[in-house]
XYZ file of C-alpha atoms in Angstrom:
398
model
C 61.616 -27.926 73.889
C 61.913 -29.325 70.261
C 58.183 -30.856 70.316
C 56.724 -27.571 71.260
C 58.586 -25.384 68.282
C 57.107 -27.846 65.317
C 53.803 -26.799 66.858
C 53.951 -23.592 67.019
C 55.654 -23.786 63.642
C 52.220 -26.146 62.532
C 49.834 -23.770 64.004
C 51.894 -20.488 62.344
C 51.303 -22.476 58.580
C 47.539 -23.064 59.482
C 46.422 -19.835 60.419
C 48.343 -18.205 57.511
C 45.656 -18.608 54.704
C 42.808 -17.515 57.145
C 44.635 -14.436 57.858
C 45.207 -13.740 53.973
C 40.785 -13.139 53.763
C 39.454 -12.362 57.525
C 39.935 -8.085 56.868
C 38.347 -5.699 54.824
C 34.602 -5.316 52.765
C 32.824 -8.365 51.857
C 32.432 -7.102 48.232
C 36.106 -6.091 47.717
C 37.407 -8.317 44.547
C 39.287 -11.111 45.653
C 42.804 -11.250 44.545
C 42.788 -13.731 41.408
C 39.382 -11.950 40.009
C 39.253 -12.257 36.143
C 41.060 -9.752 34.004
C 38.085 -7.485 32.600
C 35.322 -8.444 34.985
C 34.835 -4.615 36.058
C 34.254 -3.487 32.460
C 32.022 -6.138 32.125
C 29.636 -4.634 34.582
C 29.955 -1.445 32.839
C 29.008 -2.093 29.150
C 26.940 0.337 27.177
C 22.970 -0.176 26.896
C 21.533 -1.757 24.262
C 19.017 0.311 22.181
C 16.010 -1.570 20.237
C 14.046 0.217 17.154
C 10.858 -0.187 15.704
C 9.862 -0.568 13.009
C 13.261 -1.542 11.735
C 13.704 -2.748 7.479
C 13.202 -1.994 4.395
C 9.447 -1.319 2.919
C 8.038 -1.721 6.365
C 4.582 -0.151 7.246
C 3.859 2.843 7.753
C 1.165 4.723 9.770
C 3.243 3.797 12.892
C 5.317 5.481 15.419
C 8.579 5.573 15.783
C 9.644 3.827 19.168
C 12.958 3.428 20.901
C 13.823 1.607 24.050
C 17.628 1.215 25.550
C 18.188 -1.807 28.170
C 21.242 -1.560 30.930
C 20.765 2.065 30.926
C 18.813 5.271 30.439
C 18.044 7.338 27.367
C 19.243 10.763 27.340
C 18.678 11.951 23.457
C 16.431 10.505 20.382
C 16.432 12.342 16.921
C 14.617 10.548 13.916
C 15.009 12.685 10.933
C 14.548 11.595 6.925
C 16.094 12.540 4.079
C 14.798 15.671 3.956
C 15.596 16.893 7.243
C 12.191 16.743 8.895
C 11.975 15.400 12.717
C 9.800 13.224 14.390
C 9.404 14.790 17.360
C 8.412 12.868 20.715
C 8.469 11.883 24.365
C 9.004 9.159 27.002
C 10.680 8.016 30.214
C 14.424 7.221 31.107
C 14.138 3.725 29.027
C 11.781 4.548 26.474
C 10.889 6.768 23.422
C 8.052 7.695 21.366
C 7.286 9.813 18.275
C 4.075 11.969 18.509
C 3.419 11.270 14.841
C 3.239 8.533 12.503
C 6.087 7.593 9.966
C 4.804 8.141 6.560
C 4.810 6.434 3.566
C 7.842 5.945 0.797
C 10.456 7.625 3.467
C 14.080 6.740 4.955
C 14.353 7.799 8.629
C 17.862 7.537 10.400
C 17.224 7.250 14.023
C 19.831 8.530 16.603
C 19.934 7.484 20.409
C 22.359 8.247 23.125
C 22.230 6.232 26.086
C 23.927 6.599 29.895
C 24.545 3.871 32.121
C 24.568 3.779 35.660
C 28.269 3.974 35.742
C 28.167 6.659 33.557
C 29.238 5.284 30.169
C 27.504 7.256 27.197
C 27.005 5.597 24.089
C 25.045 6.727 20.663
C 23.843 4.117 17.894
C 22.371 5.361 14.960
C 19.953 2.806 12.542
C 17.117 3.807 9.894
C 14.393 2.077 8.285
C 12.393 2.846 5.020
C 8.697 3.049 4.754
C 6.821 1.105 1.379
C 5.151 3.907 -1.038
C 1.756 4.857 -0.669
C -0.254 2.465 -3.398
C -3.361 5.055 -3.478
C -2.984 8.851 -1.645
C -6.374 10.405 -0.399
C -6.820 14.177 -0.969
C -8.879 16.777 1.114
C -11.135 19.702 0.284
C -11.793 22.223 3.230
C -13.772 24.907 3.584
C -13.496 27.775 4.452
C -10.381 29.066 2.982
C -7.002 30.537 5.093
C -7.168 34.249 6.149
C -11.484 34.454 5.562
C -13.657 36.504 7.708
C -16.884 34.401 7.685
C -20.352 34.495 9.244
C -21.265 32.967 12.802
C -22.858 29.602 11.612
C -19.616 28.580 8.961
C -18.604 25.425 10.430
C -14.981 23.524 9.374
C -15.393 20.856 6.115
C -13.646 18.301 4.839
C -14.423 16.606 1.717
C -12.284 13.441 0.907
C -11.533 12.592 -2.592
C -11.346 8.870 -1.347
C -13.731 6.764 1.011
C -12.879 6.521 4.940
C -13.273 3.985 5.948
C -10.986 4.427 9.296
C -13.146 7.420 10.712
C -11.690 7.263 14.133
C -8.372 7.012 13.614
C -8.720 9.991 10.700
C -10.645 12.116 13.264
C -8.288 11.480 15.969
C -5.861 13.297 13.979
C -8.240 16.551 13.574
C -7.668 19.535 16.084
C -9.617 22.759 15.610
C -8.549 25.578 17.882
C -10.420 29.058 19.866
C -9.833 32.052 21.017
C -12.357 31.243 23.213
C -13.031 27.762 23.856
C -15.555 27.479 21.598
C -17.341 23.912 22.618
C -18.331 22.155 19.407
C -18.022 18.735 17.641
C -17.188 16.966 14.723
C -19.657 14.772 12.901
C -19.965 12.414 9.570
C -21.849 12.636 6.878
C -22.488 11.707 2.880
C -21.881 14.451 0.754
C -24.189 15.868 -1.697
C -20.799 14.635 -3.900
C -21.841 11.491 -2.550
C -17.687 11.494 -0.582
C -17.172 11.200 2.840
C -17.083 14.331 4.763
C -16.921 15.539 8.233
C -17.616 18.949 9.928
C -16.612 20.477 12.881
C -19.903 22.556 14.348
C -20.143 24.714 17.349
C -22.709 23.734 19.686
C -24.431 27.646 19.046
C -23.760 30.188 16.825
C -20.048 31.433 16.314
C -19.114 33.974 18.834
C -17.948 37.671 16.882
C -14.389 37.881 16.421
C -13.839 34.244 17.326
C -10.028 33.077 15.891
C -10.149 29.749 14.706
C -7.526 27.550 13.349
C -7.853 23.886 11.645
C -4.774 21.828 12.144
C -5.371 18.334 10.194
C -2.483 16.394 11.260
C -3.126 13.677 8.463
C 0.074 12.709 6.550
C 0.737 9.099 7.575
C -2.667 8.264 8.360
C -4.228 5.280 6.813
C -7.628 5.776 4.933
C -8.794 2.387 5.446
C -9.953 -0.144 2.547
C -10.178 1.570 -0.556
C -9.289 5.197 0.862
C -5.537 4.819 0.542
C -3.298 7.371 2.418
C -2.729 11.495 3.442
C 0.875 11.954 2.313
C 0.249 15.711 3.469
C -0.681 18.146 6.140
C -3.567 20.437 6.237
C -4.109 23.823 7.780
C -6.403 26.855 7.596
C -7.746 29.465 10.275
C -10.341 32.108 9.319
C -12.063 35.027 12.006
C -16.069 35.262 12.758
C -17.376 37.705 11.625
C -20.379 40.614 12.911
C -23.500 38.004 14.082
C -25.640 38.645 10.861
C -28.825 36.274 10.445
C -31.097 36.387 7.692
C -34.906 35.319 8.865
C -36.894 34.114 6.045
C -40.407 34.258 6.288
C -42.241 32.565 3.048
C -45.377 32.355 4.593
C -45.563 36.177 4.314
C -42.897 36.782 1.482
C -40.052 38.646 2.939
C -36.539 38.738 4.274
C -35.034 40.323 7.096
C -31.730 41.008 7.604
C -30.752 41.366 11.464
C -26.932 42.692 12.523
C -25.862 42.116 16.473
C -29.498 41.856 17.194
C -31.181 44.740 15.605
C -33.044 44.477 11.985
C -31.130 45.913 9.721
C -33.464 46.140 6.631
C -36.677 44.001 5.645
C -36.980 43.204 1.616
C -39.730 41.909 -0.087
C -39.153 38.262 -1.675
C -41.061 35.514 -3.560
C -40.033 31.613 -2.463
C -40.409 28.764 -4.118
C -44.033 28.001 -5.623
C -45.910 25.372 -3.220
C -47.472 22.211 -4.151
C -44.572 20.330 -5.711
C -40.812 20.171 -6.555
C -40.511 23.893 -6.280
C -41.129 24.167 -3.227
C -38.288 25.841 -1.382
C -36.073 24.436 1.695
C -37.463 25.546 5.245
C -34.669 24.890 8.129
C -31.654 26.905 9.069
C -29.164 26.818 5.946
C -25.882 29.123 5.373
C -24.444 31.268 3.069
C -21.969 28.850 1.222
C -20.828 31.226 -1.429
C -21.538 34.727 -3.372
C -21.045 33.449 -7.011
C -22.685 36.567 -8.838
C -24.131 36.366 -12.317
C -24.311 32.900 -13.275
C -26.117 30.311 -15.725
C -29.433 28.586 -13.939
C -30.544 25.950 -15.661
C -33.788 23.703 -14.123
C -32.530 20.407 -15.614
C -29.240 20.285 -13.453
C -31.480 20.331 -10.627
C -34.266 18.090 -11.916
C -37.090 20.399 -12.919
C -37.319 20.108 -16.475
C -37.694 22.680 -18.721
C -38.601 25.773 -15.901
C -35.913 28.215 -16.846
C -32.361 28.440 -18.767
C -31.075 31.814 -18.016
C -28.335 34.056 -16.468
C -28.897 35.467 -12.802
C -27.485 37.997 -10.781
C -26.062 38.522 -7.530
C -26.465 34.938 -6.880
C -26.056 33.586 -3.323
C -25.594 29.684 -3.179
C -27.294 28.459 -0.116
C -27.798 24.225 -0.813
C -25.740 22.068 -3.413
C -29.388 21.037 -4.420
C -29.712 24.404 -6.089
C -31.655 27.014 -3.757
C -29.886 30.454 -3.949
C -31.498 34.097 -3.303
C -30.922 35.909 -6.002
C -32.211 38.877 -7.991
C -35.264 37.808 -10.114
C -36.654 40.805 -11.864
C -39.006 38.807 -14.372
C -41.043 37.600 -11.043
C -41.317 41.321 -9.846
C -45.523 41.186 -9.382
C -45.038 38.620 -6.844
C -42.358 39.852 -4.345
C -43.893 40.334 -1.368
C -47.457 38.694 -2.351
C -47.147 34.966 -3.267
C -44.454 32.299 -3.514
C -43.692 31.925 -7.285
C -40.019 30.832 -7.646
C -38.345 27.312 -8.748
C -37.170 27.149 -5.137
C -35.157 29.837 -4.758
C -35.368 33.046 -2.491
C -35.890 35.937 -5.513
C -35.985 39.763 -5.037
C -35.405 42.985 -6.938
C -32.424 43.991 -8.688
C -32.101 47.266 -6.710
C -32.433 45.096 -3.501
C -30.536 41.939 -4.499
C -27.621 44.235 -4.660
C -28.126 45.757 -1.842
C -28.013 42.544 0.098
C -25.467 41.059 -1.852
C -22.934 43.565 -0.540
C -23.956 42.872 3.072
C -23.639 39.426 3.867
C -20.630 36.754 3.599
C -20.408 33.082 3.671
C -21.517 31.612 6.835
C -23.981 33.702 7.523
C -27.512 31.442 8.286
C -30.681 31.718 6.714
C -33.201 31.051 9.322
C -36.117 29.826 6.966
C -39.815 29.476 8.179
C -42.830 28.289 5.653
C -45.788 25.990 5.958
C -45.396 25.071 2.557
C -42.138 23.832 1.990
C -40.112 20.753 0.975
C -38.600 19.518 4.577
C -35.087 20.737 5.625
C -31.977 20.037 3.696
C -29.927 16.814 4.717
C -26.291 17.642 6.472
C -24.679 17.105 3.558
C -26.591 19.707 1.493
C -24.608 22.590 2.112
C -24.283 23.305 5.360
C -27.714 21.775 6.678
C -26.103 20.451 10.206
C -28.048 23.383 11.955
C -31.071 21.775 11.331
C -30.008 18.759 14.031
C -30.005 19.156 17.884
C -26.545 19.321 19.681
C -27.454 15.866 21.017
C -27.986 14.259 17.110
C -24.800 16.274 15.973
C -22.647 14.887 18.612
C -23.891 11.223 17.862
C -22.109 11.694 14.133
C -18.835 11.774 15.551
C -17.093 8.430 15.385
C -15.363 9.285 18.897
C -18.735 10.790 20.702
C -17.831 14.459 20.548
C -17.675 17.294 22.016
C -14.343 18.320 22.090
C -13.085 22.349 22.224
């Protein structure tokens, strides 16, 4: 009886630790886990920046990415309380613009783990200055009612040498979906410039608006950088052409389809520099009386005198224009220094009708070519195929 109790006893001590861990989950904790080991497994994410320093580059986004969790907020906002805004998944951020040059951004993130535990970190960085800043000229101005054949220019003080990436950040805008493109060119300046062109004639009462999303952008070697925004939008006007016929001395004036009036004219006189422009060109500006001198454009001594109702149609010098001295030949023979003359009576008449934009379809056997793109507004005289080619990121775009 005394050998079997110590047994029993034996067996009771054995089995005792095995009972202590046979029940419950698999995962439960054990009993002597580390002090802390939970909160461990619960630490906040960890949120990386870039860029990140002082004098860092600029001309990049802004990104943020959080590890061991999810990103619920981002704000990046400089010193003068603009925001980068921007988008991304559950672990990653990005701005939709560029940081610009000489600025401090503060960047704010709030992350959420999968256990719930929110966290927000808040760094900043600071851009270098911009060395050299590019400017822009545009044409046409804000709040303008132009004719159908304006198209959107921009003349850089700088070269550009990154056309891409400047184009990229171009948007022009319809009421219509008006299908056009932009395109390169030399301008008569001898800058870089690039218009936007519709692939036809401007629809009437077409809203346009040019949103040049440049600050931040990079030039490229010698350009330097946009430290600034640009923006315009301007309304078509009534589809007024002007048809130019030299061979037969007279202009025609044609609103929504129907001729409006036909004037008498004298062109430029064949057989040598004074020959005028043939082509499609447009209406750049109605500059009235002004000074015409034939040595600014190359012609010697030919004329030094004040002109009225002047309409600038090439930066090479051709305007119509009242030209009472060549009154015999209006109508009969092509007598002008290149330009499109007429009566006084009638150059005021038409002076009143038309507005920038507006083309002037030009025919003529004897003539001196048609203008280059750069010359005013001489794109019209390309196909839609050869326009398209002058974009650096193949066009078309609406």
């Amino acid at each position: 009886m005394t050998l079997i109790r110590v047994r029993i006893a034996a067996a009771a001590v054995l089995l005792a630790p095995l009972a202590a861990c046979s029940p419950g989950s698999p995962d439960a904790p054990a009993a002597d886990a580390k002090p802390g080991a939970r909160a461990a497994d619960d630490r906040p994410a960890t949120v990386t920046v870039s860029p990140t320093g002082r004098a860092v580059r600029a001309g990049q986004p802004v990104r943020v990415t959080a590890s061991g969790g999810t990103l619920t907020s981002v704000t990046v906002t400089d010193t003068e309380g603009r925001t980068l805004k921007g988008s991304g998944g559950d672990g990653s951020w990005q701005s939709d613009r560029k940081a610009v040059p000489g600025a401090t951004y503060t960047v704010k993130a709030t992350t959420r783990t999968a256990r719930g535990t929110e966290r927000t970190t808040s760094t900043s960085f600071t851009t270098a200055p911009a060395g050299k800043v590019n400017k822009v000229d545009w044409r046409p101005g804000a709040a303008t009612t132009v004719g159908v054949a304006q198209p959107v220019s921009l003349v850089f003080d700088n070269p550009v040498t990154e056309k891409a990436e400047v184009e990229r950040q171009l948007r022009v805008t319809t009421s219509d979906g008006t299908e056009g493109s932009w395109g390169w060119m030399k301008d008569w300046s001898g800058r870089d410039r690039i218009d936007w062109r519709p692939k036809a004639y401007w629809k009437p009462g077409t809203k346009v608006t040019l949103d040049a999303r440049l600050n931040g952008t990079d030039s490229g070697a010698g350009g330097g950088w946009f430290v600034r925004d640009y923006t315009t939008s301007f309304t078509i006007g009534a589809r007024q052409i002007v048809r130019v016929d030299l061979d037969h001395h007279k202009l025609t004036l044609e609103r929504d389809g129907r001729s409006v009036r036909t004037l008498p004219v004298s062109g430029g006189t064949p057989g040598g520099d004074k020959r005028s422009w043939r082509g499609t060109t447009v209406l750049m500006s109605k500059e009235g009386t002004i000074n015409m001198n034939s040595e600014t454009v190359g012609l010697a001594d030919a004329y030094d005198k004040m002109v009225d109702y002047s309409m600038r149609l090439t930066w090479s010098g051709m305007y119509a224009h009242a030209a009472p001295w060549n009154a015999k030949w209006m109508g009969k023979a092509n007598r002008s220094s290149g330009c499109i003359g007429m009566s006084d009576a009638d150059a005021a008449w038409f002076y009143a009708q038309v507005r920038p934009g507006d083309p002037f379809e030009i025919t003529g056997k004897d003539t001196k070519g048609v203008p280059a793109p750069g010359n005013g507004f001489g794109e019209w005289n390309l196909s839609w195929e050869e326009w398209k080619a002058k974009s650096a990121l193949g066009g078309p775009v609406a």
